[in-house]
XYZ file of C-alpha atoms in Angstrom:
115
model
C 307.644 227.506 101.472
C 306.588 224.904 98.974
C 307.840 221.321 98.957
C 307.856 218.994 95.975
C 308.181 215.228 96.255
C 309.035 213.364 93.059
C 308.837 209.643 92.404
C 308.879 207.119 89.585
C 312.353 207.376 88.087
C 314.549 204.384 87.378
C 316.215 202.222 84.770
C 314.266 201.157 81.689
C 315.152 199.575 78.355
C 314.791 201.515 75.104
C 311.196 201.457 73.952
C 309.927 201.059 77.496
C 307.746 203.297 79.656
C 307.945 205.082 82.974
C 305.560 207.297 84.911
C 306.816 210.149 87.059
C 304.773 211.770 89.825
C 305.287 215.023 91.702
C 303.222 216.160 94.672
C 303.321 219.741 95.953
C 302.651 220.735 99.556
C 303.225 223.662 101.902
C 302.289 227.310 101.431
C 300.220 226.752 98.337
C 297.476 229.264 97.819
C 297.170 228.783 94.113
C 299.104 226.811 91.522
C 299.416 228.512 88.165
C 301.288 225.670 86.491
C 303.357 222.561 87.140
C 305.827 220.876 84.894
C 308.880 218.768 84.254
C 312.343 219.751 83.097
C 315.376 217.561 82.589
C 319.119 217.892 82.587
C 321.550 215.449 81.063
C 325.268 215.450 81.943
C 327.055 218.324 80.253
C 323.828 219.851 78.932
C 321.563 222.678 79.972
C 318.264 222.059 81.721
C 315.482 221.825 79.146
C 311.720 221.865 79.101
C 309.977 218.497 78.977
C 306.349 219.457 79.565
C 304.169 221.844 81.532
C 300.476 222.010 82.403
C 298.507 224.994 83.683
C 295.753 224.827 86.287
C 293.314 225.158 83.394
C 294.766 222.081 81.705
C 296.728 223.761 78.923
C 299.862 221.795 78.046
C 303.229 222.536 76.443
C 305.824 219.981 75.337
C 309.443 220.096 74.336
C 309.971 219.179 70.690
C 311.985 216.063 71.510
C 309.194 214.451 73.535
C 306.086 215.382 71.550
C 304.003 212.342 70.729
C 305.808 210.160 73.277
C 305.267 211.869 76.643
C 301.983 212.959 78.214
C 301.629 215.340 81.144
C 298.538 215.366 83.344
C 297.532 216.883 86.641
C 295.249 216.391 89.600
C 294.366 219.824 90.972
C 292.703 218.388 94.074
C 295.942 216.603 95.008
C 298.360 219.306 93.765
C 300.036 216.537 91.805
C 301.421 216.326 88.297
C 302.231 213.176 86.337
C 304.461 212.505 83.361
C 303.772 209.375 81.345
C 306.828 208.584 79.254
C 306.471 206.054 76.441
C 308.809 204.882 73.684
C 311.781 205.940 75.756
C 315.110 206.469 74.029
C 318.671 206.504 75.384
C 318.749 210.261 74.774
C 315.935 210.658 77.317
C 318.437 209.722 80.025
C 318.642 212.640 82.461
C 317.701 213.899 85.882
C 314.083 214.981 85.722
C 313.046 217.948 87.878
C 309.534 218.894 88.893
C 308.643 222.588 88.867
C 305.668 224.458 90.322
C 304.732 228.070 89.600
C 302.786 229.696 92.445
C 302.198 233.308 93.596
C 305.357 233.100 95.755
C 307.450 232.170 92.723
C 308.935 229.015 91.214
C 309.954 225.956 93.222
C 311.924 222.879 92.169
C 312.039 219.280 93.300
C 315.249 217.446 94.134
C 315.221 215.552 90.860
C 314.733 211.918 89.926
C 317.081 209.954 87.678
C 315.743 208.359 84.516
C 318.142 206.040 82.702
C 317.259 204.441 79.377
C 319.703 201.681 78.531
C 319.824 198.089 77.379
């Protein structure tokens, strides 16, 4: 089993910033990639950003240029720096890890962008 612990969500005004963190632990032999997805009410879960163990990154179109994903392989941790936040970024953000055993998900952390 793999456990993911997320932190850093909250309420922020439009134009503000937040930083999410996700730490993986448990039966981790190798991490192929970690990433963030989000789901807003009434919408499907969508890709925010992913990073491979080699440092290759992928971003969803709606966050390119505003969000930055980074990772610390030694700590099995991934970070998501979110800048210039917009009300449409409001969602539950889920951490994902891809390991030899399969994909695992965190419990989610709420991000609300509102004045």
